Short mmCIF file of C-alpha atoms in Angstrom, two decimals:
data_model
loop_
_atom_site.label_atom_id
_atom_site.label_comp_id
_atom_site.label_asym_id
_atom_site.label_seq_id
_atom_site.Cartn_x
_atom_site.Cartn_y
_atom_site.Cartn_z
CA MET A 1 8.67 -82.44 1.47
CA ALA A 2 8.86 -85.44 -0.79
CA MET A 3 6.71 -88.39 0.14
CA GLY A 4 8.27 -91.17 2.09
CA PHE A 5 11.34 -89.32 3.24
CA GLU A 6 12.16 -90.52 6.69
CA TRP A 7 14.42 -88.40 8.78
CA PRO A 8 17.02 -90.41 10.74
CA TRP A 9 16.88 -90.38 14.57
CA GLN A 10 19.84 -87.96 14.66
CA TYR A 11 17.74 -85.28 13.00
CA ARG A 12 15.66 -85.03 16.16
CA PHE A 13 18.69 -85.11 18.47
CA PRO A 14 19.79 -81.53 19.34
CA PRO A 15 23.53 -82.38 19.64
CA PHE A 16 23.40 -83.38 15.96
CA PHE A 17 23.42 -79.65 15.14
CA THR A 18 26.54 -78.90 17.22
CA LEU A 19 29.91 -79.92 15.85
CA GLN A 20 31.21 -82.32 18.52
CA PRO A 21 34.64 -81.61 20.01
CA ASN A 22 35.30 -85.24 20.89
CA VAL A 23 37.04 -86.67 17.82
CA ASP A 24 35.44 -90.12 17.91
CA THR A 25 32.00 -88.68 18.47
CA ARG A 26 32.56 -86.21 15.65
CA GLN A 27 33.45 -88.98 13.24
CA LYS A 28 30.12 -90.68 13.89
CA GLN A 29 28.30 -87.38 13.63
CA LEU A 30 29.85 -86.45 10.29
CA ALA A 31 29.17 -89.91 8.87
CA ALA A 32 25.51 -89.51 9.81
CA TRP A 33 25.40 -86.07 8.17
CA CYS A 34 26.94 -87.33 4.94
CA SER A 35 24.45 -90.15 4.79
CA LEU A 36 21.57 -87.78 5.42
CA VAL A 37 22.68 -85.27 2.77
CA LEU A 38 22.98 -87.97 0.12
CA SER A 39 19.64 -89.62 0.82
CA PHE A 40 17.93 -86.22 1.04
CA CYS A 41 19.33 -85.08 -2.29
CA ARG A 42 18.56 -88.40 -3.90
CA LEU A 43 14.94 -88.35 -2.93
CA HIS A 44 14.46 -84.72 -3.81
CA LYS A 45 16.30 -85.27 -7.06
CA GLN A 46 18.51 -82.37 -6.20
CA SER A 47 21.90 -82.48 -7.81
CA CYS A 48 23.01 -78.86 -7.66
CA MET A 49 22.83 -76.61 -4.65
CA THR A 50 24.29 -73.41 -3.33
CA VAL A 51 25.61 -73.10 0.20
CA MET A 52 23.04 -70.41 0.91
CA GLU A 53 20.22 -72.68 -0.18
CA ALA A 54 21.63 -75.44 1.97
CA GLN A 55 21.66 -73.23 5.07
CA GLU A 56 17.96 -72.53 4.79
CA SER A 57 16.96 -75.97 3.55
CA PRO A 58 15.17 -78.23 6.06
CA LEU A 59 18.16 -80.50 5.55
CA PHE A 60 20.35 -78.37 7.81
CA ASN A 61 17.64 -76.38 9.50
CA ASN A 62 15.25 -78.25 11.74
CA VAL A 63 12.62 -75.64 12.43
CA LYS A 64 10.60 -77.79 14.80
CA LEU A 65 13.65 -78.55 16.94
CA GLN A 66 14.81 -74.95 16.68
CA ARG A 67 18.27 -76.04 15.71
CA LYS A 68 20.30 -75.35 12.61
CA LEU A 69 23.76 -76.50 11.70
CA PRO A 70 26.03 -73.42 11.60
CA VAL A 71 27.53 -72.59 8.20
CA GLU A 72 31.10 -73.46 9.28
CA SER A 73 29.91 -76.94 10.21
CA ILE A 74 28.00 -77.24 6.95
CA GLN A 75 31.28 -76.50 5.17
CA ILE A 76 32.91 -79.31 7.10
CA VAL A 77 30.16 -81.75 6.13
CA LEU A 78 30.48 -80.73 2.48
CA GLU A 79 34.23 -81.18 2.62
CA GLU A 80 33.73 -84.70 3.97
CA LEU A 81 31.44 -85.45 1.03
CA ARG A 82 33.98 -84.05 -1.37
CA LYS A 83 36.69 -86.24 0.09
CA LYS A 84 34.45 -89.27 -0.36
CA GLY A 85 33.87 -88.38 -4.01
CA ASN A 86 30.19 -87.51 -3.67
CA LEU A 87 30.56 -83.76 -4.07
CA GLU A 88 32.19 -81.41 -6.52
CA TRP A 89 32.51 -77.63 -6.21
CA LEU A 90 31.17 -75.87 -9.26
CA ASP A 91 33.00 -72.60 -8.69
CA LYS A 92 36.23 -71.36 -7.15
CA SER A 93 34.52 -69.46 -4.39
CA LYS A 94 32.85 -72.63 -3.18
CA SER A 95 29.37 -71.19 -3.24
CA SER A 96 27.64 -73.89 -5.29
CA PHE A 97 28.23 -77.60 -5.61
CA LEU A 98 27.20 -80.76 -7.40
CA ILE A 99 26.01 -83.54 -5.15
CA MET A 100 26.09 -87.12 -6.41
CA TRP A 101 24.48 -89.73 -4.20
CA ARG A 102 26.49 -92.28 -6.15
CA ARG A 103 30.08 -91.56 -7.06
CA PRO A 104 30.76 -91.01 -10.78
CA GLU A 105 32.80 -94.21 -10.94
CA GLU A 106 29.86 -96.18 -9.55
CA TRP A 107 27.50 -94.69 -12.13
CA GLY A 108 30.00 -95.40 -14.87
CA LYS A 109 30.15 -99.03 -13.82
CA LEU A 110 26.35 -99.38 -13.89
CA ILE A 111 26.07 -97.77 -17.30
CA TYR A 112 28.82 -99.90 -18.74
CA GLN A 113 27.26 -103.04 -17.31
CA TRP A 114 23.99 -102.22 -19.04
CA VAL A 115 25.77 -101.46 -22.30
CA SER A 116 27.63 -104.77 -22.22
CA LYS A 117 24.64 -106.77 -21.07
CA SER A 118 22.51 -105.45 -23.90
CA GLY A 119 25.34 -106.18 -26.33
CA GLN A 120 25.70 -102.60 -27.41
CA ASN A 121 29.41 -102.21 -27.20
CA ASN A 122 30.80 -100.14 -30.02
CA SER A 123 27.53 -98.28 -30.32
CA VAL A 124 27.10 -94.59 -30.03
CA PHE A 125 24.50 -92.99 -27.82
CA THR A 126 23.42 -89.46 -27.23
CA LEU A 127 23.44 -88.41 -23.60
CA TYR A 128 19.69 -87.97 -23.77
CA GLU A 129 19.20 -91.52 -24.95
CA LEU A 130 21.08 -92.87 -21.99
CA THR A 131 19.14 -91.05 -19.34
CA ASN A 132 15.78 -90.65 -20.98
CA GLY A 133 15.52 -93.34 -23.59
CA GLU A 134 12.87 -96.05 -23.41
CA ASP A 135 15.51 -98.72 -23.21
CA THR A 136 16.86 -97.44 -19.97
CA GLU A 137 13.59 -96.94 -18.15
CA ASP A 138 14.26 -99.76 -15.76
CA GLU A 139 17.78 -98.72 -15.09
CA GLU A 140 18.88 -96.85 -12.03
CA PHE A 141 20.60 -94.23 -14.07
CA HIS A 142 17.42 -93.37 -15.88
CA GLY A 143 16.64 -89.74 -15.19
CA LEU A 144 20.16 -88.98 -14.03
CA ASP A 145 21.11 -85.32 -14.30
CA GLU A 146 23.46 -84.39 -17.07
CA ALA A 147 26.24 -83.08 -14.88
CA THR A 148 26.56 -86.35 -13.01
CA LEU A 149 26.19 -88.38 -16.20
CA LEU A 150 29.00 -86.48 -17.81
CA ARG A 151 31.28 -87.20 -14.93
CA ALA A 152 30.32 -90.85 -14.97
CA LEU A 153 31.23 -91.06 -18.65
CA GLN A 154 34.47 -89.20 -18.00
CA ALA A 155 35.35 -91.85 -15.43
CA LEU A 156 34.71 -94.55 -18.05
CA GLN A 157 36.75 -92.59 -20.53
CA GLN A 158 39.67 -92.66 -18.13
CA GLU A 159 39.37 -96.43 -18.08
CA HIS A 160 39.29 -96.48 -21.89
CA LYS A 161 35.83 -98.01 -21.83
CA ALA A 162 34.13 -95.05 -23.49
CA GLU A 163 34.75 -91.91 -25.43
CA ILE A 164 32.75 -88.72 -25.27
CA ILE A 165 32.10 -87.23 -28.73
CA THR A 166 30.29 -84.25 -30.09
CA THR A 167 27.30 -84.98 -32.28
CA GLY A 168 25.95 -82.30 -34.53
CA SER A 169 26.14 -78.65 -33.55
CA ASP A 170 25.92 -78.76 -29.82
CA GLY A 171 24.97 -82.24 -28.92
CA ARG A 172 27.17 -84.70 -27.14
CA GLY A 173 27.28 -88.39 -27.31
CA VAL A 174 29.31 -91.30 -26.16
CA LYS A 175 30.80 -94.30 -27.79
CA PHE A 176 31.33 -97.44 -25.72
CA PHE A 177 34.08 -99.94 -26.33
CA MET B 1 114.63 -76.10 42.49
CA ALA B 2 112.68 -72.98 41.73
CA ILE B 3 110.87 -71.24 38.93
CA PRO B 4 110.21 -67.55 39.23
CA LEU B 5 106.51 -66.69 39.43
CA SER B 6 107.00 -64.23 36.60
CA GLN B 7 107.48 -67.20 34.29
CA ILE B 8 103.89 -68.27 34.80
CA VAL B 9 101.37 -67.40 32.09
CA PHE B 10 98.38 -69.02 33.75
CA ILE B 11 97.40 -72.03 35.83
CA GLU B 12 94.79 -74.73 35.37
CA GLU B 13 93.24 -77.01 37.92
CA GLN B 14 92.65 -80.67 37.17
CA ALA B 15 90.37 -82.49 39.56
CA ALA B 16 91.30 -85.88 40.94
CA GLY B 17 89.91 -88.95 39.25
CA ILE B 18 90.00 -92.69 39.62
CA GLY B 19 93.61 -93.67 39.77
CA LYS B 20 94.90 -90.18 39.36
CA SER B 21 95.61 -87.45 41.83
CA ALA B 22 94.55 -83.81 41.71
CA LYS B 23 96.87 -81.65 39.64
CA ILE B 24 97.70 -78.10 38.86
CA VAL B 25 98.98 -77.39 35.37
CA VAL B 26 101.30 -74.38 35.27
CA HIS B 27 101.75 -72.89 31.83
CA LEU B 28 105.06 -71.13 31.42
CA HIS B 29 106.69 -68.58 29.22
CA PRO B 30 109.58 -69.79 27.13
CA ALA B 31 112.71 -69.99 29.30
CA PRO B 32 114.78 -66.80 29.26
CA PRO B 33 118.26 -67.33 27.86
CA ASN B 34 119.92 -66.19 31.08
CA ARG B 35 118.15 -68.61 33.37
CA GLU B 36 119.95 -70.56 36.00
CA PRO B 37 120.81 -74.17 35.16
CA GLY B 38 118.29 -76.77 36.25
CA PRO B 39 117.64 -80.54 36.05
CA PHE B 40 117.03 -80.34 32.30
CA GLN B 41 118.49 -78.27 29.51
CA SER B 42 115.20 -77.91 27.70
CA SER B 43 111.75 -79.44 27.39
CA LYS B 44 109.36 -79.82 24.53
CA ASN B 45 106.47 -78.89 26.83
CA SER B 46 105.56 -75.34 27.76
CA TYR B 47 103.99 -76.36 31.08
CA ILE B 48 104.65 -78.30 34.25
CA LYS B 49 102.23 -80.33 36.32
CA LEU B 50 102.09 -80.31 40.08
CA SER B 51 100.56 -83.47 41.51
CA PHE B 52 98.82 -83.46 44.88
CA LYS B 53 98.65 -86.98 46.15
CA GLU B 54 96.54 -86.35 49.22
CA HIS B 55 95.16 -82.82 49.43
CA GLY B 56 96.21 -79.23 49.18
CA GLN B 57 95.39 -78.68 45.51
CA ILE B 58 92.62 -76.20 46.13
CA GLU B 59 94.51 -74.25 48.73
CA PHE B 60 97.70 -74.14 46.69
CA SER B 61 95.77 -73.10 43.60
CA ARG B 62 94.09 -70.32 45.50
CA ARG B 63 97.32 -68.95 46.95
CA LEU B 64 99.06 -69.21 43.61
CA SER B 65 96.21 -67.33 41.90
CA GLU B 66 96.44 -64.65 44.58
CA GLU B 67 100.15 -64.26 43.99
CA MET B 68 99.54 -64.15 40.27
CA THR B 69 97.02 -61.39 40.79
CA GLN B 70 99.13 -59.38 43.18
CA ARG B 71 102.30 -59.78 41.17
CA ARG B 72 104.44 -58.71 44.10
CA TRP B 73 107.58 -59.47 42.16
CA GLU B 74 106.79 -56.42 40.09
CA ASN B 75 106.54 -54.08 43.08
CA LYS B 76 109.95 -52.64 42.48
CA PRO B 77 111.06 -49.12 41.51
CA VAL B 78 110.06 -48.18 37.99
CA SER B 79 113.60 -47.94 36.73
CA GLN B 80 114.26 -51.56 37.41
CA SER B 81 111.12 -52.64 35.55
CA VAL B 82 112.23 -50.61 32.58
CA GLN B 83 115.59 -52.33 32.70
CA ALA B 84 113.83 -55.69 32.79
CA ASN B 85 112.16 -54.77 29.55
CA LYS B 86 115.56 -54.50 27.95
CA GLY B 87 116.20 -58.04 29.04
CA SER B 88 119.36 -57.35 31.03
CA GLN B 89 118.20 -58.59 34.41
CA PRO B 90 118.13 -62.36 34.88
CA GLY B 91 114.67 -63.90 35.20
CA ARG B 92 112.83 -60.62 34.85
CA ILE B 93 111.35 -60.65 31.43
CA ARG B 94 108.01 -58.97 31.45
CA ALA B 95 105.77 -59.70 28.55
CA VAL B 96 103.06 -57.20 27.72
CA GLY B 97 100.52 -58.54 25.26
CA ILE B 98 98.39 -61.40 26.61
CA VAL B 99 99.58 -61.16 30.16
CA GLY B 100 98.79 -57.45 30.19
CA ILE B 101 95.30 -58.13 28.95
CA GLU B 102 94.78 -60.86 31.50
CA ARG B 103 95.85 -58.53 34.26
CA LYS B 104 93.43 -55.86 33.11
CA LEU B 105 90.63 -58.40 33.03
CA GLU B 106 91.47 -59.52 36.53
CA GLU B 107 91.42 -55.94 37.81
CA LYS B 108 88.10 -55.32 36.15
CA ARG B 109 86.66 -58.48 37.72
CA LYS B 110 87.77 -57.39 41.16
CA GLU B 111 86.20 -53.99 40.66
CA THR B 112 82.88 -55.51 39.60
CA ASP B 113 82.98 -57.88 42.52
CA LYS B 114 83.45 -54.96 44.89
CA ASN B 115 80.56 -53.04 43.35
CA ILE B 116 78.21 -55.98 43.64
CA SER B 117 79.15 -56.61 47.24
CA GLU B 118 78.54 -52.97 48.08
CA ALA B 119 75.15 -53.05 46.42
CA PHE B 120 74.11 -56.14 48.32
CA GLU B 121 75.35 -54.69 51.53
CA ASP B 122 72.25 -52.54 51.60
CA LEU B 123 70.06 -55.52 50.88
CA SER B 124 71.51 -57.64 53.66
CA LYS B 125 71.08 -54.66 56.01
CA LEU B 126 67.46 -54.52 54.89
CA MET B 127 67.03 -58.21 55.52
CA ILE B 128 68.34 -57.75 59.03
CA LYS B 129 65.91 -54.89 59.61
CA ALA B 130 63.09 -56.92 58.18
CA LYS B 131 63.93 -59.72 60.57
CA GLU B 132 63.84 -57.24 63.45
CA MET B 133 60.52 -55.90 62.25
CA VAL B 134 59.00 -59.32 61.99
CA GLU B 135 60.17 -60.11 65.51
CA LEU B 136 58.66 -56.86 66.69
CA SER B 137 55.34 -57.44 65.03
CA LYS B 138 55.28 -60.97 66.40
CA SER B 139 55.84 -59.78 69.93
CA ILE B 140 53.11 -57.17 69.56
CA ALA B 141 50.80 -59.76 68.10
CA ASN B 142 51.48 -61.99 71.06
CA LYS B 143 50.79 -59.13 73.41
CA ILE B 144 47.49 -58.58 71.68
CA LYS B 145 46.72 -62.21 72.11
CA ASP B 146 47.53 -62.16 75.77
CA LYS B 147 45.76 -58.84 76.12
CA GLN B 148 48.76 -57.26 77.72
CA GLY B 149 49.18 -53.58 77.20
CA ASP B 150 46.55 -50.97 76.51
CA ILE B 151 45.42 -51.75 73.02
CA THR B 152 41.84 -51.19 71.96
CA GLU B 153 39.80 -53.44 69.72
CA ASP B 154 40.00 -51.02 66.79
CA GLU B 155 43.73 -50.69 67.10
CA THR B 156 44.03 -54.44 67.19
CA ILE B 157 42.11 -54.77 63.97
CA GLN B 158 44.08 -51.99 62.37
CA PHE B 159 47.33 -53.54 63.41
CA LYS B 160 46.25 -56.92 62.12
CA SER B 161 45.44 -55.36 58.78
CA TYR B 162 48.93 -53.86 58.62
CA LEU B 163 50.35 -57.29 59.24
CA LEU B 164 48.19 -58.75 56.53
CA SER B 165 49.16 -56.10 54.02
CA MET B 166 52.85 -56.68 54.42
CA GLY B 167 52.94 -60.11 55.87
CA ILE B 168 53.31 -62.46 53.03
CA ALA B 169 56.08 -65.01 53.31
CA ASN B 170 57.84 -64.38 56.59
CA PRO B 171 61.47 -64.20 55.56
CA VAL B 172 62.40 -66.04 58.71
CA THR B 173 60.15 -68.92 57.84
CA ARG B 174 61.74 -69.26 54.46
CA GLU B 175 65.21 -69.23 55.99
CA THR B 176 64.25 -71.76 58.58
CA TYR B 177 63.37 -74.18 55.88
CA GLY B 178 66.29 -73.39 53.64
CA SER B 179 65.60 -73.11 49.94
CA GLY B 180 62.14 -72.49 48.49
CA THR B 181 61.62 -76.09 47.62
CA GLN B 182 62.30 -77.32 51.13
CA TYR B 183 59.79 -74.79 52.32
CA HIS B 184 57.21 -76.03 49.86
CA MET B 185 57.76 -79.59 50.94
CA GLN B 186 57.05 -78.71 54.54
CA LEU B 187 54.08 -76.68 53.43
CA ALA B 188 52.71 -79.58 51.43
CA LYS B 189 52.73 -81.74 54.53
CA GLN B 190 50.97 -79.02 56.49
CA LEU B 191 48.31 -78.76 53.81
CA VAL B 192 47.36 -82.38 54.28
CA GLY B 193 46.52 -81.66 57.90
CA ILE B 194 44.41 -78.65 57.06
CA LEU B 195 42.60 -80.10 54.05
CA GLN B 196 41.88 -83.72 54.82
CA VAL B 197 38.55 -83.19 56.59
CA PRO B 198 37.21 -80.37 54.38
CA LEU B 199 37.95 -82.46 51.32
CA GLU B 200 36.03 -85.40 52.68
CA GLU B 201 33.12 -83.07 53.34
CA HIS B 202 33.26 -81.73 49.79
CA GLY B 203 33.01 -85.06 48.05
CA GLY B 204 36.78 -85.54 47.81
CA ILE B 205 37.50 -82.67 45.44
CA MET B 206 37.91 -78.90 45.79
CA SER B 207 39.02 -76.18 43.42
CA LEU B 208 42.37 -74.56 44.20
CA THR B 209 40.76 -71.19 44.85
CA GLU B 210 38.53 -72.78 47.48
CA VAL B 211 41.63 -74.38 49.01
CA TYR B 212 43.49 -71.07 48.98
CA CYS B 213 40.73 -69.34 50.93
CA LEU B 214 40.38 -72.20 53.36
CA VAL B 215 44.09 -72.50 54.09
CA ASN B 216 44.68 -68.79 54.58
CA ARG B 217 41.67 -68.50 56.84
CA ALA B 218 43.04 -71.36 58.90
CA ARG B 219 46.53 -69.89 59.10
CA GLY B 220 45.25 -66.46 60.02
CA MET B 221 48.62 -64.78 60.22
CA GLU B 222 51.38 -66.04 57.98
CA LEU B 223 49.33 -66.00 54.82
CA LEU B 224 50.35 -67.99 51.79
CA SER B 225 50.86 -66.39 48.43
CA PRO B 226 49.10 -68.14 45.55
CA GLU B 227 52.49 -69.09 44.10
CA ASP B 228 53.57 -70.75 47.31
CA LEU B 229 50.31 -72.68 47.48
CA VAL B 230 50.61 -73.92 43.92
CA ASN B 231 54.24 -74.90 44.35
CA ALA B 232 53.46 -76.78 47.54
CA CYS B 233 50.55 -78.57 45.85
CA LYS B 234 52.79 -79.61 42.98
CA MET B 235 54.81 -81.61 45.46
CA LEU B 236 51.89 -83.53 46.94
CA ASP B 237 52.11 -86.42 44.53
CA ALA B 238 55.89 -86.65 44.65
CA LEU B 239 55.81 -86.81 48.42
CA LYS B 240 53.22 -89.56 48.26
CA LEU B 241 50.80 -87.65 50.43
CA PRO B 242 47.10 -88.55 50.54
CA LEU B 243 46.18 -85.53 48.42
CA ARG B 244 47.04 -84.61 44.85
CA LEU B 245 46.89 -81.65 42.51
CA ARG B 246 45.04 -82.15 39.26
CA VAL B 247 44.89 -79.80 36.30
CA PHE B 248 41.98 -80.20 33.91
CA ASP B 249 42.26 -79.51 30.15
CA SER B 250 40.55 -76.19 30.67
CA GLY B 251 43.34 -75.17 33.06
CA VAL B 252 41.18 -75.39 36.18
CA MET B 253 43.21 -76.74 39.11
CA VAL B 254 41.76 -78.86 41.86
CA ILE B 255 42.93 -80.75 44.92
CA GLU B 256 41.65 -84.31 45.19
CA LEU B 257 41.95 -86.98 47.83
CA GLN B 258 44.13 -89.74 46.44
CA SER B 259 41.22 -92.06 47.06
CA HIS B 260 38.97 -89.90 44.90
CA LYS B 261 38.43 -91.26 41.41
CA GLU B 262 37.00 -88.57 39.16
CA GLU B 263 36.65 -91.03 36.29
CA GLU B 264 34.29 -93.14 38.40
CA MET B 265 32.26 -90.07 39.27
CA VAL B 266 31.81 -89.68 35.53
CA ALA B 267 29.82 -92.93 35.41
CA SER B 268 27.41 -91.62 38.00
CA ALA B 269 27.25 -88.29 36.17
CA LEU B 270 26.19 -90.14 33.04
CA GLU B 271 23.41 -91.85 34.98
CA THR B 272 22.17 -88.52 36.27
CA VAL B 273 22.20 -86.92 32.83
CA THR B 274 20.47 -89.90 31.25
CA GLU B 275 17.78 -89.82 33.90
CA LYS B 276 17.03 -86.18 33.15
CA GLY B 277 17.45 -86.44 29.39
CA SER B 278 19.89 -83.56 29.28
CA LEU B 279 21.46 -81.13 31.73
CA THR B 280 23.38 -77.87 31.82
CA SER B 281 26.34 -77.45 34.20
CA GLU B 282 24.24 -75.33 36.53
CA GLU B 283 21.40 -77.86 36.65
CA PHE B 284 23.84 -80.68 37.25
CA ALA B 285 25.65 -78.74 39.99
CA LYS B 286 22.39 -78.12 41.77
CA LEU B 287 21.28 -81.74 41.55
CA VAL B 288 24.53 -83.18 42.82
CA GLY B 289 25.41 -80.43 45.31
CA MET B 290 28.69 -79.35 43.72
CA SER B 291 30.13 -76.00 42.75
CA VAL B 292 29.26 -75.11 39.15
CA LEU B 293 32.95 -74.96 38.24
CA LEU B 294 33.60 -78.53 39.33
CA ALA B 295 30.29 -79.71 37.90
CA LYS B 296 31.29 -78.36 34.51
CA GLU B 297 34.69 -80.05 34.72
CA ARG B 298 33.03 -83.36 35.48
CA LEU B 299 30.68 -83.04 32.51
CA LEU B 300 33.56 -82.03 30.25
CA LEU B 301 35.52 -85.03 31.43
CA ALA B 302 32.54 -87.25 30.67
CA GLU B 303 32.41 -85.73 27.18
CA LYS B 304 36.13 -86.29 26.71
CA MET B 305 35.65 -89.93 27.70
CA GLY B 306 32.89 -90.25 25.11
CA HIS B 307 29.99 -90.72 27.51
CA LEU B 308 28.33 -87.40 26.83
CA CYS B 309 27.88 -85.11 23.85
CA ARG B 310 26.98 -81.45 23.71
CA ASP B 311 24.24 -79.25 22.38
CA ASP B 312 25.49 -75.69 22.01
CA SER B 313 22.83 -73.18 21.04
CA VAL B 314 21.42 -69.80 21.97
CA GLU B 315 19.66 -71.62 24.79
CA GLY B 316 23.03 -72.44 26.35
CA LEU B 317 25.30 -75.46 26.65
CA ARG B 318 23.53 -78.71 27.45
CA PHE B 319 24.97 -82.19 27.80
CA TYR B 320 23.25 -85.31 26.49
CA PRO B 321 24.12 -88.97 26.73
CA ASN B 322 26.32 -89.75 23.74
CA LEU B 323 23.79 -91.53 21.53
CA PHE B 324 26.12 -91.17 18.55
CA MET B 325 28.19 -93.94 20.09
CA THR B 326 25.51 -96.00 21.77
CA GLN B 327 22.94 -95.86 19.00
CA GLY B 328 25.42 -95.78 16.12
#
């Protein structure tokens, strides 16, 4: 368990692990689950996961309380996250997924802000530079996983603020406008 | 002034309305060329209307229909009918075709009618017998009560069991109260008398199965069928009686005193659950002194109202105060 991760009060509340039939109650429950999943993945720097891993992870399985969220309910939580833009299925059979504690558009905005602020519009960067370069050490997106970064840049590309290019044999880069 | 009945194709009744009298519309065949002269040479209409200013429409219509069915004007020797076909006899044109079909239909209808009546003859005979039997069993039952006649204890019990096995709705009782609904209305009023006190003793609410047992035990003899009980209970509210039938989402049916407010009981249920942290239906039932069935319904209602939430695991179904809403 990563240091400093504080479980929310719901995690110790047995009904949290039963999908509530009352619609209003369920809404609150699912919101709490989404929040928990995102903060858990953020702290553990986990961006990709399979559903099987999730089932056994302490995230959905509170051993001490002897409660685990059933897989059908996990699917519902994941669907909520997908609808909010924080999750993307990586395969058709919905067995593994990408979890982004910030939505790609939000990351794109942060990156673009940094690019503009440091006056580097019209420059080209490799993906590695963006996430691991010295210049970005203080930035939130420093250390961001490639999958999420790519999606962030794609969002910017849609807004015509960036263009993803191939550099060299298999490298990728991005040009900002 | 006369029109031969053979000229009639069919008749229609028109009921009286505001400002107009009852009428019979008589549709006619085209006039035969050899008809006797009348008030008019010809008419553009193929029907006449008979207006009944005061009354008589129904009776007249009935008699006319009878005549139309019997067709007595055709009860003549065959030879004459054949001649009529050739159109030589005045006023005796007989059309086959539609009229023939109508006649066949009418005959068929009469036949069916007769068959049905015969079939039901047996049933009405049975009803009469049943009535006699019920009277008989009643008189014997009374004799048992008064201890007249040499009947032993065992025979009494045996006889009573016979009555029970066949003695659902006494046909006489139903007849006395007319249609089923009238019967149920009377029954509903009776139920109030039987159930008022037990309900008060049970905290104002009882399941319908409990009521069924209680009522039939009280009646002793003319037992109610479940259907009759339910139908009577459905009328409680409409008749503004002090009891009402309530159906929960789960389908469970209960009888409540009108003064009973289940929603208010929910508030006290919440207190109880909060005090104990969490409760199952059985635990709650025991604490409050209710049947488990009704205890569960109360907890489910509390959940529906958002006061409680559930924990469903291998350990069973427990209810907790709904912290999702209160702690947000």
